[in-house]
Structures are given as structure tokens and as C-alpha cells.
Short mmCIF file of C-alpha atoms in Angstrom, two decimals:
data_model
loop_
_atom_site.label_atom_id
_atom_site.label_comp_id
_atom_site.label_asym_id
_atom_site.label_seq_id
_atom_site.Cartn_x
_atom_site.Cartn_y
_atom_site.Cartn_z
CA MET A 87 -25.29 31.34 25.18
CA LYS A 88 -26.53 27.89 24.24
CA LYS A 89 -29.21 27.57 21.58
CA GLU A 90 -31.55 24.61 21.06
CA TYR A 91 -31.05 22.31 18.09
CA VAL A 92 -32.66 19.25 16.55
CA SER A 93 -30.84 16.58 14.54
CA THR A 94 -32.33 13.63 12.69
CA PHE A 95 -30.49 10.33 12.26
CA ILE A 96 -31.02 6.71 11.25
CA GLU A 97 -33.81 5.33 13.43
CA GLY A 98 -32.57 2.48 15.61
CA LEU A 99 -29.22 4.15 16.41
CA GLU A 100 -30.50 6.17 19.38
CA GLU A 101 -28.00 4.71 21.85
CA PRO A 102 -24.75 5.35 19.90
CA VAL A 103 -25.96 8.75 18.64
CA GLU A 104 -26.68 9.87 22.21
CA ALA A 105 -23.26 8.62 23.30
CA ALA A 106 -21.59 10.48 20.41
CA LEU A 107 -23.51 13.67 21.26
CA ARG A 108 -22.45 13.48 24.91
CA LYS A 109 -18.82 13.28 23.79
CA THR A 110 -19.19 16.41 21.63
CA GLY A 111 -17.80 19.50 23.31
CA GLY A 112 -20.24 22.27 24.20
CA VAL A 113 -23.32 20.05 23.77
CA SER A 114 -25.89 19.09 26.41
CA VAL A 115 -28.53 16.52 25.46
CA ASN A 116 -32.19 17.24 26.24
CA ARG A 117 -34.18 14.35 24.74
CA ILE A 118 -33.63 11.43 22.37
CA TYR A 119 -36.59 10.19 20.33
CA PRO A 120 -36.63 7.51 17.63
CA GLY A 121 -34.52 9.03 14.86
CA LEU A 122 -34.36 12.50 16.47
CA ALA A 123 -32.17 14.22 19.06
CA MET A 124 -32.88 17.49 20.88
CA TYR A 125 -29.94 19.24 22.52
CA LYS A 126 -28.34 22.58 23.34
CA SER A 127 -25.02 23.76 21.95
CA VAL A 128 -22.76 26.78 22.41
CA ARG A 129 -22.30 27.00 18.61
CA ASP A 130 -24.01 25.82 15.44
CA PRO A 131 -23.17 22.08 15.49
CA ASP A 132 -21.46 20.26 12.63
CA LEU A 133 -22.17 16.61 13.41
CA PRO A 134 -21.17 14.12 10.69
CA PHE A 135 -22.94 11.22 12.46
CA VAL A 136 -26.43 12.70 11.94
CA HIS A 137 -28.51 13.14 8.78
CA ARG A 138 -29.81 16.71 9.10
CA THR A 139 -29.44 19.43 11.75
CA TYR A 140 -31.78 22.33 12.48
CA LEU A 141 -32.04 25.32 14.81
CA LEU A 142 -35.19 24.81 16.88
CA LEU A 143 -37.53 27.78 16.39
CA SER A 144 -40.60 26.32 18.12
CA GLN A 145 -41.98 23.05 19.45
CA MET A 146 -45.72 22.54 19.82
CA ARG A 147 -48.01 19.83 21.13
CA PRO A 148 -48.87 16.91 18.80
CA GLN A 149 -51.27 17.95 16.05
CA LYS A 150 -53.85 15.88 14.21
CA ASP A 151 -52.28 16.90 10.87
CA LEU A 152 -49.89 19.39 9.27
CA ASP A 153 -52.67 21.76 8.25
CA SER A 154 -53.60 22.23 11.91
CA GLY A 155 -49.97 22.86 12.78
CA LEU A 156 -49.53 25.43 10.00
CA ARG A 157 -52.64 27.30 11.16
CA GLN A 158 -51.33 27.48 14.73
CA LEU A 159 -47.87 28.64 13.63
CA SER A 160 -49.46 31.34 11.46
CA ALA A 161 -51.50 32.60 14.41
CA THR A 162 -48.55 33.01 16.78
CA ASP A 163 -45.22 34.77 16.88
CA SER A 164 -43.68 32.79 19.76
CA TRP A 165 -40.89 31.65 17.41
CA LEU A 166 -39.73 35.17 16.59
CA ASP A 167 -37.20 35.44 19.42
CA ARG A 168 -35.20 32.57 17.85
CA PHE A 169 -34.45 34.61 14.68
CA ASP A 170 -31.25 36.64 14.30
CA PHE A 171 -32.82 39.79 12.85
CA GLU A 172 -29.49 41.45 12.07
CA SER A 173 -28.54 38.72 9.59
CA ILE A 174 -31.84 37.66 7.98
CA GLN A 175 -33.14 40.88 6.41
CA GLY A 176 -33.89 40.23 2.72
CA LYS A 177 -32.94 36.54 2.83
CA GLN A 178 -34.99 34.30 0.57
CA PHE A 179 -36.73 31.32 2.20
CA ARG A 180 -39.08 28.45 1.53
CA ILE A 181 -41.17 26.26 3.81
CA ILE A 182 -40.79 22.46 3.75
CA THR A 183 -43.67 20.50 5.28
CA ALA A 184 -42.78 17.03 6.51
CA GLU A 185 -44.03 14.08 8.53
CA ASN A 186 -41.35 12.20 10.47
CA GLY A 187 -38.70 14.02 8.43
CA THR A 188 -40.12 13.05 5.02
CA PRO A 189 -41.37 15.99 2.91
CA VAL A 190 -45.09 15.77 2.13
CA ALA A 191 -47.58 18.05 0.43
CA CYS A 192 -50.27 19.90 2.38
CA ASN A 193 -52.83 22.68 1.88
CA MET A 194 -50.95 25.52 0.14
CA ARG A 195 -53.34 28.11 1.57
CA TYR A 196 -51.97 27.42 5.04
CA VAL A 197 -48.39 27.43 3.75
CA GLN A 198 -49.00 30.86 2.19
CA MET A 199 -50.48 32.15 5.46
CA LEU A 200 -47.30 31.17 7.30
CA GLU A 201 -45.10 32.58 4.53
CA LYS A 202 -46.88 35.92 4.78
CA ASN A 203 -46.51 35.98 8.57
CA ILE A 204 -42.78 35.22 8.35
CA SER A 205 -42.20 37.87 5.67
CA GLU A 206 -44.07 40.56 7.62
CA GLN A 207 -42.35 39.76 10.90
CA THR A 208 -38.78 39.16 9.73
CA GLY A 209 -38.25 40.96 6.42
CA MET A 210 -37.37 37.70 4.65
CA VAL A 211 -38.73 37.02 1.16
CA SER A 212 -40.45 33.83 0.01
CA ASN A 213 -38.70 32.03 -2.88
CA ARG A 214 -39.61 28.38 -3.39
CA LEU A 215 -37.17 27.75 -6.27
CA ARG A 216 -33.76 29.03 -5.07
CA PRO A 217 -34.01 29.82 -1.37
CA GLU A 218 -31.12 30.68 0.92
CA VAL A 219 -33.03 29.33 3.92
CA GLU A 220 -35.21 26.26 4.45
CA LEU A 221 -37.77 26.45 7.25
CA TRP A 222 -39.17 23.02 8.09
CA VAL A 223 -42.52 22.24 9.70
CA ASN A 224 -42.05 18.64 10.81
CA LEU A 225 -44.92 16.69 12.36
CA ARG A 226 -43.90 13.76 14.57
CA PRO A 227 -45.76 11.65 17.16
CA GLU A 228 -44.30 13.62 20.10
CA GLY A 229 -45.00 17.07 18.66
CA LEU A 230 -44.78 19.63 15.88
CA TYR A 231 -41.39 21.20 15.20
CA PHE A 232 -40.70 24.52 13.45
CA LEU A 233 -37.06 24.42 12.34
CA TRP A 234 -34.34 26.37 10.52
CA ARG A 235 -32.23 23.90 8.53
CA LEU A 236 -28.45 24.27 8.89
CA GLY A 237 -25.72 23.21 6.48
CA LYS A 238 -25.75 22.73 2.73
CA HIS A 239 -29.14 21.94 1.21
CA ASN A 240 -27.91 20.52 -2.11
CA VAL A 241 -25.23 17.97 -1.28
CA ALA A 242 -23.76 15.97 -4.15
CA LYS A 243 -24.71 12.30 -3.95
CA SER A 244 -21.81 10.06 -3.03
CA ALA A 245 -20.93 7.01 -5.13
CA ASP A 246 -20.09 5.18 -1.91
CA PRO A 247 -22.99 2.82 -1.04
CA LEU A 248 -22.25 3.31 2.67
CA ARG A 249 -23.75 6.61 3.90
CA ARG A 250 -21.33 8.97 5.61
CA ASP A 251 -23.48 9.40 8.73
CA LEU A 252 -23.69 5.61 9.10
CA CYS A 253 -19.92 5.28 8.63
CA GLU A 254 -19.32 7.87 11.36
CA ILE A 255 -21.38 5.82 13.82
CA ILE A 256 -19.56 2.64 12.76
CA ALA A 257 -16.21 4.34 13.34
CA PHE A 258 -17.42 5.71 16.69
CA LEU A 259 -18.40 2.21 17.81
CA ALA A 260 -15.04 0.84 16.66
CA ALA A 261 -13.33 3.37 18.97
CA PRO A 262 -9.94 3.18 17.21
CA LYS A 263 -8.45 6.40 18.63
CA GLY A 264 -4.66 6.20 18.25
CA GLU A 265 -4.86 2.51 17.29
CA ASN A 266 -4.66 0.56 14.03
CA ALA A 267 -7.87 -0.38 12.22
CA THR A 268 -8.63 -2.56 9.19
CA ILE A 269 -11.54 -2.37 6.75
CA LEU A 270 -12.35 -5.85 5.45
CA GLY A 271 -13.71 -4.82 2.07
CA LEU A 272 -13.51 -1.18 0.97
CA THR A 273 -16.60 0.33 -0.69
CA GLY A 274 -15.45 3.96 -1.06
CA PRO A 275 -14.02 6.90 0.89
CA ASN A 276 -16.67 7.30 3.60
CA LEU A 277 -15.53 4.62 6.04
CA PRO A 278 -11.77 5.41 5.98
CA GLU A 279 -12.58 9.12 6.29
CA ALA A 280 -14.78 8.39 9.30
CA LEU A 281 -12.05 6.30 10.92
CA ALA A 282 -9.56 9.11 10.36
CA SER A 283 -11.98 11.60 11.95
CA GLN A 284 -12.19 9.30 15.00
CA GLY A 285 -8.42 9.50 15.37
CA ALA A 286 -7.45 6.03 14.12
CA GLY A 287 -3.75 5.33 13.73
CA ASN A 288 -2.84 3.43 10.59
CA ILE A 289 -5.85 2.37 8.53
CA SER A 290 -5.61 -0.70 6.29
CA ALA A 291 -8.31 -1.43 3.72
CA VAL A 292 -8.70 -4.53 1.56
CA TYR A 293 -10.28 -3.51 -1.72
CA ALA A 294 -12.14 -5.70 -4.17
CA SER A 295 -11.76 -5.61 -7.94
CA GLN A 296 -14.92 -3.48 -8.25
CA ILE A 297 -13.17 -0.49 -6.65
CA LYS A 298 -9.75 -0.94 -8.25
CA GLY A 299 -10.20 1.88 -10.76
CA LYS A 300 -11.53 4.30 -8.11
CA LYS A 301 -8.98 3.78 -5.36
CA GLU A 302 -6.74 6.60 -6.60
CA ASN A 303 -9.52 9.04 -5.65
CA ILE A 304 -9.55 7.86 -2.02
CA ARG A 305 -7.08 10.10 -0.20
CA VAL A 306 -7.11 9.63 3.55
CA PRO A 307 -4.14 10.19 5.89
CA ARG A 308 -2.41 6.97 7.02
CA LEU A 309 -4.59 4.83 4.72
CA HIS A 310 -2.94 1.75 3.22
CA LEU A 311 -4.82 0.01 0.41
CA LEU A 312 -4.33 -3.74 0.16
CA PRO A 313 -5.40 -5.75 -2.89
CA GLY A 314 -6.79 -9.16 -2.08
CA SER A 315 -9.46 -10.89 -0.09
CA PRO A 316 -11.02 -9.96 3.28
CA GLY A 317 -10.48 -13.61 4.20
CA TYR A 318 -6.71 -13.27 3.78
CA THR A 319 -5.30 -9.78 4.34
CA GLY A 320 -1.61 -10.53 4.94
CA ILE A 321 -1.76 -8.22 7.98
CA GLU A 322 0.40 -9.15 10.97
CA PRO A 323 -1.57 -11.18 13.53
CA GLY A 324 -2.53 -9.34 16.69
CA SER A 325 -1.65 -5.92 15.25
CA GLN A 326 -5.09 -4.28 14.96
CA GLN A 327 -7.39 -2.82 17.57
CA ALA A 328 -10.45 -2.69 15.29
CA ALA A 329 -11.72 -4.52 12.22
CA LEU A 330 -14.75 -3.49 10.20
CA LEU A 331 -16.80 -5.66 7.85
CA CYS A 332 -19.52 -3.61 6.16
CA ILE A 333 -21.76 -4.98 3.42
CA ALA A 334 -24.07 -2.30 2.04
CA PRO A 335 -27.47 -3.25 0.62
CA LYS A 336 -27.32 -3.05 -3.18
CA GLY A 337 -23.58 -2.40 -3.04
CA SER A 338 -21.02 -4.14 -5.27
CA PHE A 339 -18.99 -5.56 -2.35
CA SER A 340 -20.33 -8.71 -0.70
CA VAL A 341 -19.14 -11.90 0.95
CA GLN A 342 -20.76 -15.25 0.22
CA GLU A 343 -21.90 -17.25 3.25
CA ASP A 344 -19.39 -20.04 2.61
CA ALA A 345 -16.57 -17.44 2.67
CA MET A 346 -17.82 -15.59 5.75
CA ARG A 347 -16.26 -18.08 8.15
CA GLY A 348 -12.83 -17.33 6.70
CA VAL A 349 -13.38 -13.57 7.06
CA VAL A 350 -14.38 -13.98 10.72
CA ARG A 351 -11.29 -16.08 11.43
CA GLU A 352 -9.08 -13.54 9.67
CA ALA A 353 -10.57 -10.76 11.79
CA ALA A 354 -9.90 -12.79 14.94
CA SER A 355 -6.32 -13.38 13.78
CA ILE A 356 -5.36 -9.75 13.07
CA LEU A 357 -7.05 -8.27 16.15
CA LYS A 358 -5.34 -7.67 19.47
CA PRO A 359 -6.72 -9.36 22.59
CA ASN A 360 -10.10 -7.74 23.34
CA GLY A 361 -10.03 -6.09 19.91
CA THR A 362 -13.28 -4.87 18.37
CA LEU A 363 -15.06 -6.18 15.28
CA VAL A 364 -17.87 -3.98 13.93
CA THR A 365 -20.13 -5.45 11.26
CA PHE A 366 -22.90 -4.03 9.13
CA TYR A 367 -24.89 -6.23 6.78
CA PRO A 368 -28.37 -7.04 5.45
CA THR A 369 -30.12 -9.46 7.80
CA ASP A 370 -29.81 -12.41 5.40
CA LYS A 371 -25.98 -12.25 5.58
CA GLY A 372 -25.50 -12.74 9.31
CA ARG A 373 -26.01 -16.42 10.03
CA VAL A 374 -22.28 -17.13 10.45
CA LEU A 375 -21.73 -14.07 12.62
CA ARG A 376 -24.55 -15.02 14.97
CA ARG A 377 -22.94 -18.35 15.80
CA THR A 378 -19.26 -17.40 15.82
CA GLU A 379 -17.11 -18.58 18.75
CA GLU A 380 -14.24 -16.16 18.15
CA PHE A 381 -16.25 -13.14 19.29
CA ASP A 382 -18.76 -12.07 21.93
CA CYS A 383 -21.54 -9.77 20.73
CA LEU A 384 -21.64 -6.57 22.81
CA SER A 385 -24.47 -4.76 21.03
CA ARG A 386 -26.78 -5.12 18.06
CA TYR A 387 -28.82 -2.42 16.31
CA GLU A 388 -31.53 -3.18 13.78
CA ILE A 389 -32.04 -0.44 11.19
CA VAL A 390 -33.47 0.07 7.71
CA ILE A 391 -31.19 1.34 4.93
CA SER A 392 -32.21 1.64 1.26
CA GLY A 393 -35.46 -0.12 2.13
CA GLU A 394 -33.65 -3.19 3.52
CA ARG A 395 -33.49 -4.32 7.14
CA CYS A 396 -29.89 -4.50 8.35
CA TYR A 397 -27.89 -5.24 11.48
CA LEU A 398 -25.11 -3.11 12.91
CA GLU A 399 -23.24 -5.17 15.50
CA VAL A 400 -20.26 -4.72 17.80
CA PHE A 401 -18.19 -7.76 18.81
CA ARG A 402 -15.24 -8.20 21.15
CA LYS A 403 -12.59 -10.79 20.44
CA THR A 404 -12.78 -13.60 22.99
CA SER A 405 -9.85 -15.13 24.82
CA LYS A 406 -10.58 -18.52 23.30
CA PRO A 407 -7.62 -19.82 21.26
CA LEU A 408 -8.14 -20.30 17.54
CA GLU A 409 -8.17 -23.92 16.44
#
């Protein structure tokens, strides 16, 4: 039987996230909101292209504030039928209160009222320091959500400046299944791992000097690391289906504007006819890309990462001959 789930993701990527969800087996999409997807699934989903995933326990009308929502949740037991009573007896839990996915403080008296209700109804035990279960009360413009968080709660922070969920969407947009793909400037393991998960054939990655000492730790099937410049890869012309140029805000890898033209021409050279170029960069880096003649822009997504506004863009190689 399908259960209802909620996943949060980078706001601005609603279109590709919905497309990726619809390609996931056993999933049927209900609604897509800014930064949030509601859907049904035949199993607990493990979706690398989203930020967090939750089992939906209850959805209520929009509330004026979290305190009002907590009071209403404490006064009802409509969410009880979403609990698996055989597996939760004695489990330790804590409540996270959030607005638009960001944890915020609220009146602890109302939190304690809900904790007491949950403990009495389910047999779970409140433990705010080392819980096994996180129950989120998330207030958003379209409603109040009561959620059971899935997956690991304490995930080690990656040294890669490109987030894994972002890399999964980039790889999905590149659509390299069974075909060769090139990363024009490697930042860490997340992007090649995402390409491998999307079924890419051989993956080539030009790495800069900043990552030279870390490249031995990047182990991805069919990954070939190439020292050098993204403006001159040495890759056979017309041999790649996808090329990816990703410049993370505050990351060590970057391309100066006067060198960007050479990178674009190199991408056009190594790509097959109608090959795909996917770019991600802070908005101040994109002047050359916006006036390139080698590619047609198919889609552009404006998002905020690390407090900086960025563009994620998908280009198709044109049929115009290179000069």
C-alpha cells in the first residue's frame, strides 16, 4: 500500500525535481510547492536529489503561527493511524519546530503538550538529546505539516563545495545514461558519483591543482581523472554526450571571465552533435555563457546556495560550425 511522503529540496528546482520524481519507480506525485514535494510511494523513498524526506503524519490548514499549530496537533489524534505501533514502542523521539524547513524556537509549553500526547498515545519516550526519531512540525504558507523524518539525522559534512542533492539534479539534467560525460573542473566526489548513479558511460574529469592531493580519495566506476585546464582537456572532439561546468560559491575552483570563452569552445568541441552542456555558477560568472553562439539555452533555474544567487542552466550544442 502506498504511503504519503514529503521531501524538501532547493527552491527554484521544482521542474526538474518533479521530472525526477515521476521517473522514480513506485512513486506518484501529488503536489509540488516551492521547495517541497508531496507524493505517494510503495516503499520508504531514498531520493538523493532531495534535501530531506519525511513520512507525512498530518497536514493541516495554514496557521497564524507555530504555537497555534502545536495546540491543534495536541488536541487531536488524527495522525495516529500513520504510526506503525508494532515498531515504535519505547522509541525515543524529539519534536523539531520549523518554518519553511528552518528550525525555529517556539513556546515550550505547547511542545511539551504535544510530547505528552504522543507518549501517551504511542508508547514512545521523549528524549531531546539523543533521539531515535525526529518528528517535525513545519509551518509553510500552504499549510502545517506534521512529519516523521526518514534517513540519517547526523550526516557528516562533505568537503565537496557542491551539495550532493544539487549534483544529482545536475546529472539528471545532463541525461548521460550509457553515454560519455566530462566534468570541466572537478570539485570533489559528489558530481562524478551523481553521474555514475545516472548511468553515465565513461566519465572524464579535469581537476585543478587545488584537488590534486585529494583525488586518490575519489573512487567512482569508469572515472578518468585528467590533469590540466577545462579550456584544453585533450579529449577527442565529438566524443562526449554531456559536459558539465560547475562553479560553486565559495569553492576553490573557478574560471576567470577572460578564460570562460575558451572553456565554452572546448565544451563545444568535445560534445557530439546535439550534446548537452550543463552549467552551474554564481550570477556574476555568466556573462560569456549568456551570449555564446555555440549553444542554445534550453532551460535556466535561478536558486540560492550558500547565501549566493546562482544559475543552473542547460544548453544544447548548436549545428553552427566552430570558427
